[in-house]
């Protein structure tokens, strides 16, 4: 979930998701996001994607 203000955890602006799947016998990962119209244009998707990729990189290979 994209939460624009940590002081208001009930206000969700959208989502970012990372999921693995099989493509022609190869396991690949895809990322997608959605930001509600009233929160668009604030850089929240960019921040959400960056945060998710950083978390994924920090856990890759058990690290």
Backbone as a ProteinNet text record, in pm:
[ID]
protein_1_A
[PRIMARY]
XXXXXXXXXXXXXXXXXXXXXXXXXXXXXXXXXXXXXXXXXXXXXXXXXXXXXXXXXXXXXXX
[TERTIARY]
84.6	0	88.8	42.3	109.3	36.8	106.6	50.3	122.2	53.6	119.6	165.1	104.9	139.1	141.1	258.7	271.4	189	149	65.4	-80.6	-115.6	-252.6	-247.4	-227.6	-211.5	-337.8	-452.6	-577.6	-594.2	-516.4	-526.4	-433.6	-491	-413.5	-431.3	-318.9	-321.9	-320.6	-279.4	-272.6	-191.4	-144.6	-67.3	49.9	148.8	260.5	277	293.1	305.1	418	484	589.4	550.8	547.7	508.9	592.7	631.3	704.4	606.3	647.6	569.5	657.7	604.6	677.8	648.9	754.8	740.9	832.3	772	848.5	952.4	912.6	1000.9	1101.7	1095.5	1188.6	1110.1	1158.8	1093.1	1135.8	1038.5	1066.4	978.7	1012.6	932.2	878.9	758.4	697.6	654.6	645.3	601.5	488.1	394	284.2	240.5	172.9	127	-2	-73	-196.8	-203	-231.3	-246.4	-384.3	-459.5	-592.1	-580.3	-679	-671.2	-640.4	-698.4	-675.9	-533.9	-454	-315.5	-213.9	-260	-169.1	-95	22.3	101.7	187	199.7	278	406.4	433.3	552.9	538.5	415.2	395.1	423.7	389.1	418.9	569.5	641.2	787.3	848.3	802.8	853.5	816.2	694.2	651	730.5	752.2	830.4	974.2	1033.5	1171.2	1183.5	1088.5	1090.2	1077.3	985	966.4	1091.5	1154	1275.8	1391.2	1401.9	1506.3	1483.9	1359.8	1329	1355.4	1316.8	1340.7	1490.1	1567	1711.7	1775.8	1725.7	1786	1754.4	1648	1611.5	1650.4	1697.9	1735.9	1850	1834.3	1938.2	1950.9	1847.7	1850.7	1925.6	1965.3	2042.5	1957.5
-117.8	0	123.6	223.8	354.2	438.8	472.8	555.8	690.2	795.7	924	995.7	963.7	1031.6	928.4	905.2	804.7	838.6	963.7	1003.1	962.2	932.3	891	757.8	650	518.2	466	527.2	485	543.3	645.2	708.4	636.6	553.1	477	542.1	575	643.7	547.8	423.6	326.9	206	132.2	11.3	-1.5	-76.8	-119.3	-268.2	-346.1	-491.1	-545.3	-645.8	-717.1	-863.5	-927.5	-1068	-1144.3	-1266.6	-1353.7	-1438.3	-1475.2	-1569.6	-1630.8	-1733	-1805.9	-1744.6	-1717.2	-1666.3	-1748.4	-1834	-1920.1	-2003.1	-2057.2	-2143.9	-2071.9	-1941.7	-1863.3	-1788.1	-1790.9	-1717.5	-1571	-1483.2	-1339.7	-1269.8	-1146.6	-1066.8	-945.2	-905.9	-785.5	-695.9	-567.9	-471.2	-388.8	-352.6	-268.6	-177.5	-70.8	22.6	88.8	142.8	214.7	323.5	444.6	556.5	618.4	635.5	695.9	837.7	879.3	1009.4	1127.8	1128.1	1243.8	1251.9	1145.9	1144.9	1149.7	1150.8	1149.2	1281.7	1274.7	1394.9	1438.6	1356.1	1391.5	1309.6	1222.2	1138.7	1016.8	984.1	872.7	737.6	721.9	596	576.9	682	674.7	633.8	694.9	661.3	518.3	477.2	341.4	236.5	260.2	166.1	160.4	274.9	278.9	203.2	223.4	155.3	4.7	-38.3	-181.8	-243.9	-179.1	-233.1	-240.3	-140.1	-143	-258.6	-281.2	-393.3	-526.1	-536.9	-661.8	-687.9	-585.7	-603.2	-642.1	-588.2	-618.2	-760.6	-819.7	-955.4	-1060.2	-1017.5	-1111.4	-1200.8	-1328.8	-1422	-1436.5	-1395.2	-1411	-1301.2	-1194.7	-1086.7	-982.8
0	0	0	-69.4	-68	34.8	140.9	248.6	241.7	197.7	176.3	303.2	416.5	541.7	653.9	710.3	816.5	939.5	953.4	1065.9	1044.2	918.8	884.8	811	885.6	825.5	759.5	787	723.8	583.3	549.9	418.6	321.2	236	138.5	1.7	-62.9	-191.6	-309.4	-286	-394.4	-353.1	-453.2	-426.3	-522.8	-479	-563.1	-537.1	-643.1	-626.6	-713.9	-661.8	-733.2	-731	-847.5	-851	-952.4	-914.1	-1006.5	-1087.6	-1206.9	-1285.8	-1393.5	-1454.8	-1557.2	-1694	-1769.9	-1906.5	-1996.2	-2075.8	-2167.5	-2093.4	-1977.7	-1901	-1813.6	-1809.6	-1727.6	-1621.4	-1497.5	-1389.6	-1398.2	-1415.5	-1420.3	-1316.8	-1287.5	-1195.1	-1268.5	-1230.9	-1286.3	-1171.4	-1201.2	-1101.2	-1160.5	-1077.8	-1121.9	-1008.7	-1044.5	-942.6	-987.6	-889.3	-910.3	-803.7	-847.5	-753.7	-779	-672.2	-683.4	-740.5	-820.8	-887.6	-795.6	-677.7	-589.2	-533.9	-552.9	-505.1	-618.8	-742	-856.1	-870	-932.6	-957	-839.8	-738.3	-618.3	-605.4	-701	-694.3	-604.3	-565.1	-473.3	-538.9	-665.2	-734.4	-744.6	-779.3	-789.2	-655.5	-548.8	-415.8	-377.5	-408.4	-377	-452.4	-582.3	-663.2	-613.1	-586.7	-536.6	-404.3	-313.8	-184.3	-202.3	-287.4	-310.6	-370.5	-467.9	-529.1	-429.4	-342.7	-240	-144	-104	-13.5	-82.2	-208	-282.6	-296.6	-324.5	-338.5	-206.5	-96.9	32.3	79.3	25.4	64.7	-39	-154.7	-261.1	-212.8	-231	-190.3	-39.9	32.5	178	249.1	175.6	236.8	284.2
[MASK]
+++++++++++++++++++++++++++++++++++++++++++++++++++++++++++++++

